Amino acid sequence: MKVLPFSEYAPWLVWLIPLVGSVLVPIVALINKRLRDWFAVVTSFVGAAYSLSMIPQVLNLHGGVVDLKVPWIPQIGLQAGVLIDSLSVFMSIVASCIGSLIMLYSIGYMAHEEGLTRYYFFMLFFIGGMNGLVMADNFLQLFIFWEIVGLCSYALIGFWYRKESAARAGIKAFIVTKAGDVLLLIGILMLFIQTGSFNFLNTKDAVEAGKLATSILMASSILVFGGAVGKSAQFPLHVWLPDAMEGPTTVSALIHAATMVKAGVYLTARTFSIFSSVHEWLMIVTYIGSVTALMTATMALVSVDIKRVLAYSTLSQLGLMITALGVGSEAGWFASQFHVMSHALFKALLFLCAGSVMHAVGTTDMREMGGLRRHMPITFATSMVGVLALSGVPPFNGFWSKDLIVAAVLHERLYIPLILIFLASLCTAAYSFRWLALIFFGKEPHSGESAHLHESPLVMTVPLMILAAAATLSGFFEESFSEYLGLKHGVGIQMAPLTLSLLALLLGFIPSYIVYFRGSVSPIIFRRGSLEAIHKLLSEGYYFDRIYYAIFLDGFPRLCGWIHSQVEDRVIDRINYAVAGAAQFLSQSFRPTHTGNLNYNMSAVLIGLAGFFIIVMVLVGW
Amino acid sequence: MIPLNYYLATAIVLYAVGMYCLAVKRNMIKLIIAVEILTSAANLNMISISSYAKPGAVDPLGHAFVIMSIVIGACVVAVALTIAVYAYKHYGTLDVRELRRLRW
């Protein structure tokens, strides 16, 4: 194997550079504020260059794997290492390239914010953590970076910590994902106890050699997937992602497109080769993915917040990726990875467009927008590309990857997930065109303010244009992507999935066109009569938040309060009070004898002495 | 030679005098004198028993202890008198019943 000299240290540098750079950010900030911003951007671009430099190395591997190890804690035989294969390098490229474009965009978008040293520190740390996560060659290292990513998401979602809702959203994201993390840790430890190694390759060998009992393997595979459910915000732990919109838009873009939520998909894809023999695991993965895809797509239909629609759509698209992984075939695995790339491009694009719009109008409520296409031509054009890609219009990249997912599901004859993702694609088309129409078409609600509307600066529009071009073109590289991943899977358009995708697109687009573009039917009819209940159900997110809040925020403290009043106050405290009261009573009853008068005391000594003599005399026998 | 019992009886008398004094008197100086009488009763007791321990010989250990006891007794008196002086300065009286601030 020929290793290019440039790439030899690249698997390490790709995550060490952003991590070390992030620590340097506060130091550079002491010199100059502008220097700090550009330092962070340049650092992320250097990391991206290193991740791109690994491509030739991976192409030389032809689907093979290189595992570079160094001693970590030799006393217990623990080794740190990086795993270079097509999957890890691909994920690292997604994280660092899109991450660095978002960093560039931040220079314009976050220009007038306070606390930017914190912002750039955590953004770089986030990118570095994600790169470390995907390059790790063992579960333990992965888990450490997994937690770093979780910490950064908490800090960045709660970036505007003076706003109570933002601080709460940060905590919510942290705690909900932590529920998954605990499952993941238990799963990792179960595997470690059984196989004696954290390493992915060793674990895979052990599983293939049949060293693990079936029940243990099943339990640990489901627990590890639980971690992915938390991080990738799948049902039923999806509640944190819509609230994560409280953070700056760049953070949302980073979380949705490049780093945080892709970690769960990555973990599932990475452990796919280990667990794919477990039939139950595949079933759970498919059903959780497809249920999430449909449920969250319907929630996006009724949301009026410009970013929440995108958040729900991310959930839905992640559901599609997870579904494709659960199909259990190589085609499904490939479709999911291809969709990761498509989604990373168009979702980063859509979020940055939303940021550009919010930058101009200063609100997130889509009902207060409209007719922006004349004022922001570049943002409009790029958003258009993003929406077309998201809804799966050919020839944009979303079409190709969704088609592959549908084909993979159809090929394995999983009809229930197929119906779910068909309906999800239908809703996707409907809400994405609704999103576009509400923002860029129609009348301007406040005609007086339109004079202030302006296109965003170049530092913000350049990343938009790069991403739009990539979203338009990347779909055509399906074949070379398949070759890059080292798969023998033949790609091509098949008739049945193509018909299904286009049918879903059309059925979703028509109502959206009638209601929002033509305006011939008022959207108010969706909130009338029997539809009102459905509208309420959807806009409350199927009451998941309410239920979780009722159980964990109200119910649990109430239970604790009841236990406190019943056990702590009534039993434990009473015992303490009884002991203290008895001691006090005893001392009080002896108190009158303690006069403090020396003469009395000495008299008592005399009496005692006399008593002593009497006792001695009696004993001696006088 | 005077029998040992005479010495012991004298010691008991001295002890009784000291105890009586401690139990009845309220003047601090008198109390200190009472403590000294008690100490000399103990010293007398010890030295007489050590002298009669073996026939025709004296046990030097008892003597050594008594000398040490006298020296320490002198120190105790010095400290006690100092306390008495300060108590007098503070309360304006030597009545020991006034020193009851710690009793609540």
XYZ file of C-alpha atoms in Angstrom:
726
model
C 0.000 0.000 0.000
C 1.419 3.337 -1.013
C 0.873 6.062 1.556
C 1.269 9.630 0.467
C 3.648 11.548 2.755
C 1.136 14.342 3.190
C -1.517 11.982 4.478
C 0.543 10.042 6.954
C -0.404 12.176 9.922
C -3.649 13.455 8.436
C -5.932 11.058 10.386
C -4.545 12.483 13.608
C -4.180 16.088 12.510
C -7.707 16.265 11.194
C -9.071 16.316 14.729
C -6.021 17.537 16.634
C -5.803 20.770 14.633
C -9.325 22.007 15.484
C -9.010 20.837 19.097
C -5.664 22.566 19.662
C -6.835 25.556 17.625
C -9.903 25.913 19.814
C -7.730 26.115 22.927
C -5.651 28.812 21.239
C -8.711 30.912 20.394
C -8.884 32.666 23.806
C -5.163 33.410 23.581
C -5.438 34.894 20.093
C -8.452 36.862 21.282
C -6.159 38.760 23.653
C -4.209 40.082 20.666
C -6.992 41.162 18.374
C -10.688 40.424 18.006
C -10.702 40.296 14.206
C -7.606 38.125 14.205
C -9.420 35.691 16.514
C -12.337 35.306 14.089
C -10.132 34.691 11.099
C -7.809 32.458 13.107
C -10.749 30.175 13.915
C -11.894 30.140 10.280
C -8.426 29.423 8.926
C -7.909 26.646 11.486
C -11.109 24.949 10.406
C -10.127 25.249 6.748
C -6.712 23.705 7.479
C -8.494 20.804 9.190
C -10.752 20.458 6.142
C -7.707 20.404 3.853
C -6.213 17.560 5.890
C -9.446 15.585 5.775
C -9.624 16.028 1.983
C -5.998 14.936 1.703
C -6.999 11.471 2.951
C -9.110 10.759 -0.150
C -6.262 9.363 -2.321
C -5.234 7.110 0.546
C -8.763 5.731 0.841
C -9.059 5.232 -2.899
C -5.870 3.149 -2.739
C -7.438 0.945 -0.097
C -10.299 -0.211 -2.366
C -12.688 -0.634 0.531
C -10.044 -1.885 2.941
C -9.298 -0.628 6.421
C -6.168 0.801 8.035
C -6.016 0.895 11.821
C -3.183 3.053 13.225
C -2.618 2.435 16.926
C -0.563 4.043 19.663
C -0.357 2.944 23.318
C -2.820 4.813 25.454
C -2.937 3.160 28.877
C -0.501 0.257 28.430
C -0.991 -0.998 31.995
C -4.405 -2.342 31.048
C -3.585 -2.921 27.418
C -5.614 -0.003 26.109
C -4.680 1.492 22.779
C -5.753 4.696 21.142
C -5.970 4.736 17.414
C -7.460 6.059 14.233
C -9.388 3.997 11.761
C -9.033 4.991 8.137
C -11.654 3.638 5.843
C -14.087 5.159 3.410
C -16.776 5.722 6.040
C -14.639 7.537 8.605
C -12.896 9.704 6.037
C -16.189 10.549 4.344
C -17.762 11.607 7.642
C -14.684 13.595 8.548
C -14.857 15.426 5.214
C -18.524 16.234 5.754
C -17.876 17.519 9.255
C -14.813 19.595 8.512
C -15.705 20.992 5.070
C -19.242 22.016 5.896
C -18.075 23.081 9.335
C -15.493 25.408 7.840
C -18.005 26.941 5.412
C -20.257 27.616 8.389
C -17.333 29.189 10.238
C -16.756 31.484 7.284
C -20.432 32.420 7.265
C -20.254 33.124 11.015
C -17.869 36.010 10.408
C -20.704 37.920 8.788
C -23.621 36.476 10.713
C -22.251 36.737 14.233
C -20.397 40.025 13.681
C -22.334 42.019 16.247
C -22.639 39.442 18.997
C -20.976 39.407 22.386
C -19.014 36.484 23.784
C -17.565 35.493 20.425
C -14.434 34.024 22.011
C -16.692 31.443 23.637
C -18.549 30.973 20.365
C -15.477 30.326 18.229
C -13.903 28.164 20.918
C -16.903 25.872 21.078
C -17.464 25.833 17.323
C -13.896 24.686 16.692
C -14.063 22.273 19.602
C -17.292 20.904 18.130
C -15.728 20.293 14.721
C -12.638 18.759 16.321
C -14.762 16.557 18.568
C -16.807 15.317 15.630
C -13.696 14.558 13.599
C -12.204 12.710 16.552
C -15.441 10.771 16.924
C -15.457 9.533 13.360
C -11.729 8.764 13.259
C -11.709 6.785 16.517
C -10.979 3.097 16.129
C -12.502 1.928 19.390
C -15.677 2.385 21.351
C -14.036 4.060 24.335
C -12.367 6.789 22.309
C -15.583 7.229 20.364
C -17.494 7.635 23.604
C -15.128 10.349 24.879
C -15.541 12.387 21.706
C -19.242 11.580 21.775
C -19.450 13.368 25.116
C -17.305 16.278 23.873
C -19.789 16.741 21.042
C -22.641 16.646 23.542
C -20.959 19.245 25.731
C -20.370 21.581 22.790
C -23.972 21.255 21.642
C -25.124 22.204 25.127
C -22.857 25.235 25.258
C -23.732 26.452 21.761
C -27.488 25.910 21.926
C -27.431 27.896 25.139
C -25.111 30.485 23.614
C -27.505 33.315 24.457
C -27.608 32.118 28.027
C -29.283 35.271 29.311
C -32.383 34.240 27.388
C -34.118 31.728 29.599
C -35.569 29.636 26.770
C -32.110 29.266 25.214
C -30.530 28.184 28.478
C -33.333 25.689 29.014
C -33.013 24.355 25.464
C -29.292 23.761 26.024
C -29.951 21.836 29.206
C -32.744 19.899 27.528
C -30.502 18.883 24.637
C -27.826 17.779 27.063
C -30.114 15.746 29.297
C -32.165 14.097 26.552
C -29.057 13.003 24.674
C -27.571 11.884 27.992
C -30.382 9.368 28.297
C -29.109 7.812 25.075
C -25.486 8.125 26.177
C -26.133 6.025 29.258
C -27.579 3.262 27.089
C -24.592 3.529 24.773
C -22.141 3.248 27.660
C -23.889 0.177 29.032
C -23.839 -1.371 25.559
C -20.136 -0.624 25.104
C -19.265 -2.117 28.477
C -21.322 -5.224 27.751
C -19.407 -5.703 24.517
C -16.118 -5.056 26.307
C -16.812 -7.625 29.004
C -17.712 -10.180 26.368
C -14.946 -9.547 23.850
C -12.217 -7.984 26.017
C -11.615 -5.222 23.528
C -13.041 -1.843 22.654
C -11.681 -1.974 19.125
C -14.256 -2.022 16.308
C -12.356 -4.547 14.229
C -11.684 -6.899 17.151
C -15.317 -6.678 18.194
C -16.405 -7.471 14.672
C -14.069 -10.483 14.532
C -15.337 -11.710 17.886
C -18.940 -11.406 16.758
C -18.241 -13.169 13.501
C -16.413 -15.940 15.341
C -19.564 -16.432 17.389
C -17.932 -15.663 20.754
C -20.952 -13.758 21.981
C -24.180 -15.285 23.159
C -27.094 -14.275 20.956
C -29.003 -12.608 23.777
C -25.970 -10.557 24.881
C -25.282 -9.486 21.308
C -28.896 -8.478 20.814
C -29.060 -6.518 24.059
C -25.801 -4.689 23.449
C -26.670 -3.895 19.837
C -29.958 -2.347 20.891
C -28.273 -0.413 23.712
C -25.647 0.981 21.355
C -28.401 1.968 18.962
C -30.052 3.714 21.932
C -27.076 6.064 22.012
C -27.561 6.787 18.326
C -31.268 7.429 18.920
C -30.403 10.078 21.494
C -27.734 11.782 19.428
C -29.565 11.619 16.109
C -32.791 12.688 17.790
C -34.879 9.729 16.702
C -38.254 8.860 18.163
C -38.767 8.807 21.171
C -35.783 11.024 22.084
C -36.416 13.517 19.273
C -37.736 16.276 21.521
C -34.481 18.116 22.003
C -33.775 18.990 18.384
C -36.629 21.441 17.675
C -35.804 23.287 20.894
C -32.175 23.448 19.854
C -33.280 26.168 17.427
C -32.805 28.616 20.299
C -29.117 28.758 19.458
C -27.628 30.963 16.717
C -28.526 29.810 13.201
C -24.929 28.907 12.417
C -24.962 26.547 15.388
C -28.170 24.961 14.117
C -26.581 24.529 10.714
C -23.511 22.932 12.266
C -25.538 20.616 14.499
C -27.913 19.571 11.731
C -25.641 19.319 8.762
C -22.176 18.497 9.926
C -21.654 17.372 13.459
C -24.006 16.411 16.229
C -26.898 14.521 14.669
C -24.689 12.844 12.091
C -22.817 11.193 14.957
C -25.759 8.892 15.610
C -26.043 7.926 11.953
C -22.302 7.380 11.880
C -22.428 5.143 14.948
C -25.211 3.081 13.415
C -23.341 2.813 10.121
C -20.095 1.942 11.923
C -21.669 -0.761 14.052
C -23.717 -1.998 11.089
C -21.023 -4.483 10.122
C -20.904 -5.745 13.731
C -24.619 -6.065 14.368
C -26.097 -6.678 10.935
C -26.507 -10.368 11.711
C -28.997 -9.521 14.467
C -32.384 -9.569 12.829
C -34.186 -7.826 15.711
C -31.686 -4.985 15.630
C -32.409 -4.345 11.958
C -36.141 -4.398 12.619
C -35.890 -1.888 15.447
C -33.625 0.388 13.431
C -35.942 0.369 10.412
C -39.116 0.963 12.352
C -37.714 3.686 14.585
C -36.284 5.417 11.526
C -39.445 5.281 9.454
C -41.772 6.239 12.311
C -39.541 9.228 13.080
C -39.474 10.186 9.419
C -43.246 10.333 9.087
C -44.078 11.753 12.494
C -41.672 14.664 12.328
C -42.526 15.435 8.706
C -46.146 15.944 9.737
C -45.046 18.238 12.556
C -43.121 20.339 10.055
C -46.350 20.894 8.103
C -47.839 23.130 10.768
C -44.833 24.880 12.251
C -44.599 28.612 11.604
C -41.044 29.146 12.835
C -38.576 29.414 9.972
C -35.984 27.301 11.766
C -38.329 24.815 13.417
C -39.581 23.658 10.013
C -35.992 22.915 9.093
C -35.400 21.185 12.413
C -38.357 18.881 11.896
C -37.210 18.224 8.365
C -33.775 17.240 9.681
C -35.430 14.759 12.023
C -37.399 13.361 9.134
C -34.360 13.049 6.875
C -32.357 11.420 9.658
C -35.220 8.982 10.005
C -34.820 8.124 6.326
C -31.093 7.473 6.797
C -31.710 5.251 9.819
C -34.440 3.398 7.912
C -32.060 2.748 5.055
C -29.436 1.401 7.477
C -32.009 -0.907 9.020
C -32.803 -2.441 5.661
C -29.708 -4.518 6.231
C -28.431 -4.692 2.685
C -25.371 -3.119 1.166
C -27.614 -1.031 -1.057
C -29.367 0.359 2.004
C -26.076 1.160 3.685
C -24.882 2.955 0.593
C -28.175 4.839 0.216
C -27.966 6.020 3.787
C -24.408 7.297 3.398
C -25.277 8.996 0.138
C -28.202 10.656 1.828
C -25.910 11.780 4.666
C -23.890 13.691 2.109
C -26.908 15.107 0.276
C -28.566 16.097 3.511
C -25.415 17.688 4.882
C -25.174 19.885 1.804
C -28.772 20.976 1.389
C -29.527 21.277 5.082
C -26.470 23.434 5.736
C -27.580 25.491 2.739
C -31.152 25.856 3.991
C -30.065 26.826 7.492
C -27.624 29.393 6.238
C -30.352 30.786 3.954
C -32.689 30.953 6.941
C -29.940 32.766 8.830
C -29.569 35.206 5.974
C -33.325 35.848 5.966
C -33.420 36.322 9.724
C -30.453 38.640 9.470
C -32.514 40.833 7.134
C -36.010 40.720 8.662
C -35.117 40.201 12.309
C -37.841 37.679 13.122
C -38.265 33.940 12.976
C -42.029 33.870 12.440
C -42.791 32.994 8.827
C -46.216 34.643 9.008
C -44.464 37.993 9.234
C -42.422 37.361 6.106
C -43.290 37.218 2.450
C -42.250 38.559 -0.919
C -38.580 38.548 -0.039
C -37.496 37.242 -3.431
C -37.187 40.722 -4.860
C -35.055 42.019 -2.000
C -32.743 39.062 -1.522
C -32.161 37.521 -4.949
C -29.100 35.438 -4.028
C -30.665 34.072 -0.855
C -33.841 33.313 -2.787
C -32.038 31.449 -5.544
C -29.967 29.393 -3.139
C -32.988 28.627 -0.940
C -34.797 27.481 -4.040
C -31.994 25.024 -4.728
C -32.109 23.841 -1.134
C -35.862 23.300 -1.198
C -35.743 21.472 -4.499
C -33.011 19.218 -3.143
C -34.826 18.621 0.139
C -38.101 17.713 -1.510
C -36.320 15.458 -3.979
C -36.848 17.159 -7.319
C -34.585 15.775 -10.035
C -31.780 16.490 -10.767
C -30.866 17.876 -7.349
C -28.973 15.619 -4.956
C -31.920 14.878 -2.649
C -33.687 13.137 -5.506
C -30.886 10.663 -6.130
C -30.303 9.703 -2.528
C -33.998 9.415 -1.646
C -34.553 7.319 -4.712
C -31.829 4.962 -3.516
C -33.414 4.696 -0.080
C -36.829 3.908 -1.546
C -35.247 1.374 -3.889
C -33.404 -0.322 -1.023
C -36.519 -0.539 1.141
C -38.593 -1.785 -1.767
C -36.016 -4.392 -2.682
C -36.197 -5.975 0.766
C -40.026 -5.921 0.624
C -40.423 -3.972 3.855
C -43.855 -2.627 3.010
C -44.809 -0.914 6.280
C -41.618 1.188 6.401
C -42.098 1.827 2.699
C -45.552 3.309 3.265
C -44.232 5.386 6.162
C -41.362 6.860 4.173
C -43.607 7.391 1.159
C -45.933 9.501 3.294
C -42.905 11.223 4.824
C -41.603 12.191 1.375
C -45.058 13.458 0.473
C -45.117 15.679 3.570
C -41.533 16.750 2.882
C -42.488 18.113 -0.517
C -45.517 19.867 0.981
C -43.757 21.584 3.864
C -40.638 22.544 1.971
C -42.614 24.356 -0.735
C -44.797 25.891 1.954
C -41.619 27.133 3.623
C -40.374 28.651 0.391
C -43.721 30.245 -0.429
C -44.254 31.778 2.995
C -40.845 33.441 3.003
C -40.166 34.467 -0.552
C -43.541 34.639 -2.301
C -46.787 36.364 -1.508
C -47.334 39.842 -0.195
C -45.054 41.688 2.171
C -46.922 42.064 5.438
C -45.281 45.328 6.488
C -44.759 47.369 3.369
C -43.214 50.252 5.318
C -40.250 48.191 6.475
C -39.303 46.839 3.081
C -36.878 49.688 2.538
C -34.596 48.217 5.197
C -34.500 44.802 3.568
C -31.191 44.077 1.924
C -29.113 41.219 0.673
C -26.569 39.807 3.111
C -22.839 40.623 2.808
C -20.558 38.638 0.563
C -18.976 36.664 3.399
C -22.410 35.150 3.996
C -23.549 34.665 0.412
C -20.350 32.997 -0.830
C -20.836 29.916 1.400
C -24.459 29.852 0.231
C -23.418 29.778 -3.394
C -20.764 27.105 -2.804
C -23.280 24.913 -0.991
C -25.969 25.502 -3.633
C -23.590 24.477 -6.399
C -22.615 21.383 -4.436
C -26.254 20.496 -3.753
C -27.055 20.792 -7.428
C -24.147 18.750 -8.697
C -23.345 16.153 -6.040
C -26.207 13.891 -7.102
C -24.462 13.059 -10.335
C -21.505 11.570 -8.513
C -23.455 8.579 -7.268
C -21.295 6.156 -9.188
C -17.988 7.605 -8.079
C -19.220 7.811 -4.511
C -20.095 4.138 -4.648
C -16.638 3.434 -6.011
C -15.092 5.556 -3.262
C -16.912 3.562 -0.598
C -15.485 0.433 -2.187
C -18.854 -1.137 -2.946
C -19.628 -3.420 -5.840
C -23.225 -2.311 -5.703
C -24.584 -1.464 -9.109
C -26.329 1.873 -9.148
C -28.942 3.051 -11.528
C -32.491 4.223 -11.786
C -35.180 1.617 -11.416
C -38.730 2.144 -12.507
C -40.714 1.305 -9.378
C -38.860 3.475 -6.802
C -38.648 6.312 -9.308
C -42.401 6.280 -9.790
C -42.944 6.229 -6.049
C -40.597 9.178 -5.400
C -42.104 11.284 -8.142
C -45.641 10.419 -7.068
C -44.870 11.488 -3.497
C -43.308 14.689 -4.778
C -46.295 15.522 -6.931
C -48.888 14.693 -4.277
C -47.029 16.867 -1.792
C -46.433 19.733 -4.147
C -49.991 20.176 -5.448
C -51.718 21.151 -2.171
C -48.797 23.328 -1.257
C -48.986 25.059 -4.641
C -52.737 25.628 -4.453
C -52.698 26.989 -0.923
C -49.475 28.953 -0.687
C -48.365 29.912 -4.188
C -51.709 30.533 -5.880
C -53.458 31.522 -2.680
C -56.737 30.291 -4.129
C -57.484 28.345 -0.939
C -56.844 30.006 2.369
C -54.670 28.003 4.791
C -57.237 28.801 7.490
C -59.350 25.837 6.348
C -56.742 23.537 7.857
C -57.529 24.910 11.270
C -61.313 24.586 11.009
C -63.792 21.902 11.944
C -62.554 18.357 12.356
C -59.110 19.324 11.078
C -58.630 21.585 14.061
C -57.925 18.666 16.379
C -55.313 17.287 13.983
C -53.725 20.697 13.610
C -53.504 21.017 17.377
C -52.042 17.523 17.688
C -49.378 18.270 15.107
C -48.443 21.699 16.378
C -48.071 20.260 19.867
C -45.721 17.649 18.420
C -48.012 14.730 19.313
C -47.834 15.950 22.927
C -44.430 14.343 23.414
C -43.057 17.436 25.060
C -46.109 17.727 27.278
C -45.836 14.094 28.333
C -42.115 14.306 29.040
C -42.557 17.528 30.933
C -45.445 16.061 32.892
C -43.407 12.991 33.787
C -39.911 14.344 34.293
C -40.333 18.011 35.104
C -43.557 17.901 37.105
C -44.176 14.282 37.989
C -40.727 13.328 39.143
C -40.232 16.301 41.496
C -43.734 15.688 42.798
C -42.860 12.065 43.498
C -39.664 13.196 45.190
C -41.623 15.727 47.198
C -44.068 13.047 48.300
C -41.231 10.728 49.321
C -39.612 13.635 51.122
C -42.709 14.451 53.113
C -43.569 10.825 53.831
C -40.197 9.230 54.484
C -37.792 12.038 55.250
C -40.048 14.205 57.355
C -42.193 11.577 58.958
C -39.728 8.785 59.661
C -36.108 9.823 59.479
C -36.526 13.290 60.936
C -38.795 12.006 63.661
C -36.213 9.490 64.796
C -33.645 12.247 64.973
C -35.955 14.526 66.912
C -36.841 11.697 69.305
C -33.178 10.954 70.030
C -32.373 14.600 70.542
C -35.444 15.134 72.694
C -34.601 12.181 74.935
C -31.071 13.440 75.479
C -32.365 16.894 76.274
C -34.942 15.569 78.724
C -32.282 13.547 80.500
C -29.923 16.482 80.863
C -32.719 18.806 81.934
C -33.726 16.474 84.709
C -30.168 16.435 86.068
C -29.774 20.154 85.655
C -31.003 21.295 89.122
C -28.195 19.368 90.813
C -25.610 21.438 88.961
C -25.687 24.624 90.958
C -22.166 25.719 90.122
C -21.604 26.476 93.804
C -18.215 25.151 94.904
C -19.319 24.516 98.467
C -22.100 22.225 97.368
C -19.717 20.371 95.154
C -17.246 19.846 97.937
C -19.993 18.717 100.282
C -20.914 16.165 97.651
C -17.269 15.024 97.609
C -17.385 14.561 101.364
C -20.638 12.636 101.198
C -19.239 10.488 98.426
C -16.100 9.850 100.447
C -18.158 8.858 103.461
C -20.226 6.543 101.293
C -17.065 5.022 99.898
C -15.738 4.337 103.404
C -18.990 2.772 104.433
C -18.927 0.481 101.429
C -15.294 -0.466 102.159
C -16.152 -1.189 105.780
C -19.109 -3.327 104.801
C -16.995 -5.245 102.335
C -14.126 -5.725 104.754
C -16.710 -6.973 107.198
C -16.606 -4.720 110.236
C 9.536 4.680 117.351
C 6.151 6.155 116.738
C 3.794 3.643 115.124
C 2.622 4.247 111.555
C -1.038 4.584 112.574
C -0.362 7.855 114.336
C 0.951 9.383 111.165
C -2.011 8.082 109.171
C -4.441 9.426 111.749
C -2.757 12.833 111.519
C -3.133 12.675 107.728
C -6.847 11.881 108.042
C -7.294 14.830 110.386
C -5.482 17.108 107.979
C -7.639 15.812 105.116
C -10.807 16.384 107.104
C -9.715 19.941 107.943
C -9.014 20.670 104.268
C -12.311 19.178 103.149
C -14.266 21.045 105.776
C -12.586 24.254 104.744
C -13.399 23.682 101.055
C -17.018 22.873 101.800
C -17.683 25.810 104.126
C -15.471 28.743 103.227
C -16.261 31.147 100.390
C -13.142 33.230 100.323
C -10.887 32.186 97.479
C -7.669 32.610 99.467
C -9.051 30.354 102.175
C -9.959 27.790 99.532
C -6.392 27.830 98.248
C -5.126 27.285 101.795
C -7.587 24.382 102.083
C -6.239 22.807 98.914
C -2.710 23.122 100.313
C -3.763 21.420 103.522
C -5.254 18.572 101.461
C -2.002 18.280 99.530
C 0.074 18.118 102.685
C -2.229 15.419 104.016
C -1.528 13.353 100.929
C 2.227 14.076 101.179
C 2.314 13.055 104.823
C 0.469 9.867 104.010
C 2.863 8.918 101.285
C 6.110 9.736 103.099
C 5.067 7.903 106.258
C 4.058 4.752 104.382
C 7.310 4.783 102.387
C 9.303 5.115 105.630
C 7.624 2.043 107.081
C 7.703 0.003 103.871
C 10.705 -2.206 104.847
C 11.985 -2.759 108.321
C 15.110 -0.670 109.028
C 15.163 1.067 105.616
C 13.443 3.969 103.840
C 12.008 3.660 100.317
C 13.582 6.577 98.354
C 10.922 6.470 95.642
C 8.212 7.777 97.981
C 10.487 10.598 99.055
C 11.225 11.518 95.477
C 7.500 11.653 94.691
C 6.782 13.802 97.684
C 9.501 16.282 96.737
C 8.039 16.480 93.265
C 4.552 16.904 94.717
C 5.739 19.811 96.866
C 7.326 21.519 93.868
C 4.186 21.092 91.771
C 2.071 22.220 94.715
C 4.077 25.458 94.803
C 3.331 26.013 91.118
C -0.336 25.244 91.638
C -0.502 27.797 94.430
C 1.175 30.395 92.241
C -1.342 29.853 89.425
C -4.275 29.711 91.821
C -3.230 32.943 93.482
C -2.881 34.599 90.081
C -6.412 33.517 89.229
C -7.598 34.846 92.565
C -5.935 38.214 91.893
C -7.550 38.491 88.444
C -10.912 37.330 89.738
C -10.713 39.994 92.419
C -9.831 42.650 89.849
C -12.702 41.559 87.641
C -15.498 41.001 90.126
C -14.320 43.194 92.969
C -14.772 40.378 95.463
C -13.139 37.112 96.464
C -16.450 35.344 97.000
C -16.319 32.152 94.994
C -20.086 32.146 94.419
C -19.706 35.066 92.068
C -17.732 32.938 89.578
C -20.763 31.321 87.988
C -20.878 32.875 84.577
C -20.596 29.531 82.749
C -23.683 28.218 84.502
C -26.750 28.985 82.416
